[in-house]
Amino acid sequence: MAISVLKNKRERGFLDGQFLIAMPGMADSNFSRAVVYICAHSDDGAMGFIINRAQQLSFSDVLLHLDLVGEDEVIRLPGSTLDFPIRCGGPVESGRGFVLHSDDYMSESSIPVSDDICLTATLDIVRAISRGRGPQKGLMMLGYAGWGAGQIENEMGANGWLSCPAQEELIFDTNLDSKYERALGLMGISPAMLSTEAGHA
């Protein structure tokens, strides 16, 4: 779904390039205190990535799993490779990897998701990162968040989410502990101001 939604989008949906910020009453534990960057939104549905959920795997674990490096090669990898951040991007296809990144890296399989941000879901970018030739800014996401036709609109109408324009700095920031509060801060809101009842904020 994820890549097909992106490739098939004909016009920007109103949530494209937006943050979705989970309300305190969010019933789905997958999205408790989640900040989601929406990459594609249309009449067919929406997809995006949770940007504030830690992943236990390291980038070197991924390289070893994909047989792109051997155990003896890991210690010789550039520091930028070893520290390349990985996030739990969402509950859908959690074993599948995507790299959300700045547009200074592009391959034939890279898909622009905004004026400055691209998505690449093929091994070429993983190899480039492992050789120190990857994008200046990037996050590897394992899994994604996806919604069917009308689903996200219904959840927003039921007071499940707030939305605001995404900020690139916050997407790639590595301080996860305060990202939820800082995303709310983009709207001038603190968590204490939020209500779980529709029609109140």
PDB file of C-alpha atoms in Angstrom, residues 59 63 73-84 128-133:
ATOM      1  CA  PHE A  59      21.758   0.334  11.613  1.00  0.00           C
ATOM      2  CA  LEU A  63      23.299  -4.255   7.540  1.00  0.00           C
ATOM      3  CA  GLU A  73      33.475  -5.047   8.699  1.00  0.00           C
ATOM      4  CA  VAL A  74      31.111  -3.403  11.194  1.00  0.00           C
ATOM      5  CA  ILE A  75      33.894  -1.844  13.270  1.00  0.00           C
ATOM      6  CA  ARG A  76      35.288  -0.146  10.148  1.00  0.00           C
ATOM      7  CA  LEU A  77      32.004   1.537   9.198  1.00  0.00           C
ATOM      8  CA  PRO A  78      31.910   5.367   9.297  1.00  0.00           C
ATOM      9  CA  GLY A  79      30.507   6.871  12.495  1.00  0.00           C
ATOM     10  CA  SER A  80      27.678   8.451  10.495  1.00  0.00           C
ATOM     11  CA  THR A  81      26.653   4.938   9.420  1.00  0.00           C
ATOM     12  CA  LEU A  82      26.782   3.370  12.869  1.00  0.00           C
ATOM     13  CA  ASP A  83      24.729   6.242  14.291  1.00  0.00           C
ATOM     14  CA  PHE A  84      22.156   6.358  11.481  1.00  0.00           C
ATOM     15  CA  ALA A 128      24.952   4.321   0.087  1.00  0.00           C
ATOM     16  CA  ILE A 129      24.535   5.041   3.804  1.00  0.00           C
ATOM     17  CA  SER A 130      26.827   2.131   4.702  1.00  0.00           C
ATOM     18  CA  ARG A 131      29.539   3.686   2.518  1.00  0.00           C
ATOM     19  CA  GLY A 132      29.103   7.178   3.931  1.00  0.00           C
ATOM     20  CA  ARG A 133      27.416   8.390   0.727  1.00  0.00           C
TER      21      ARG A 133
END
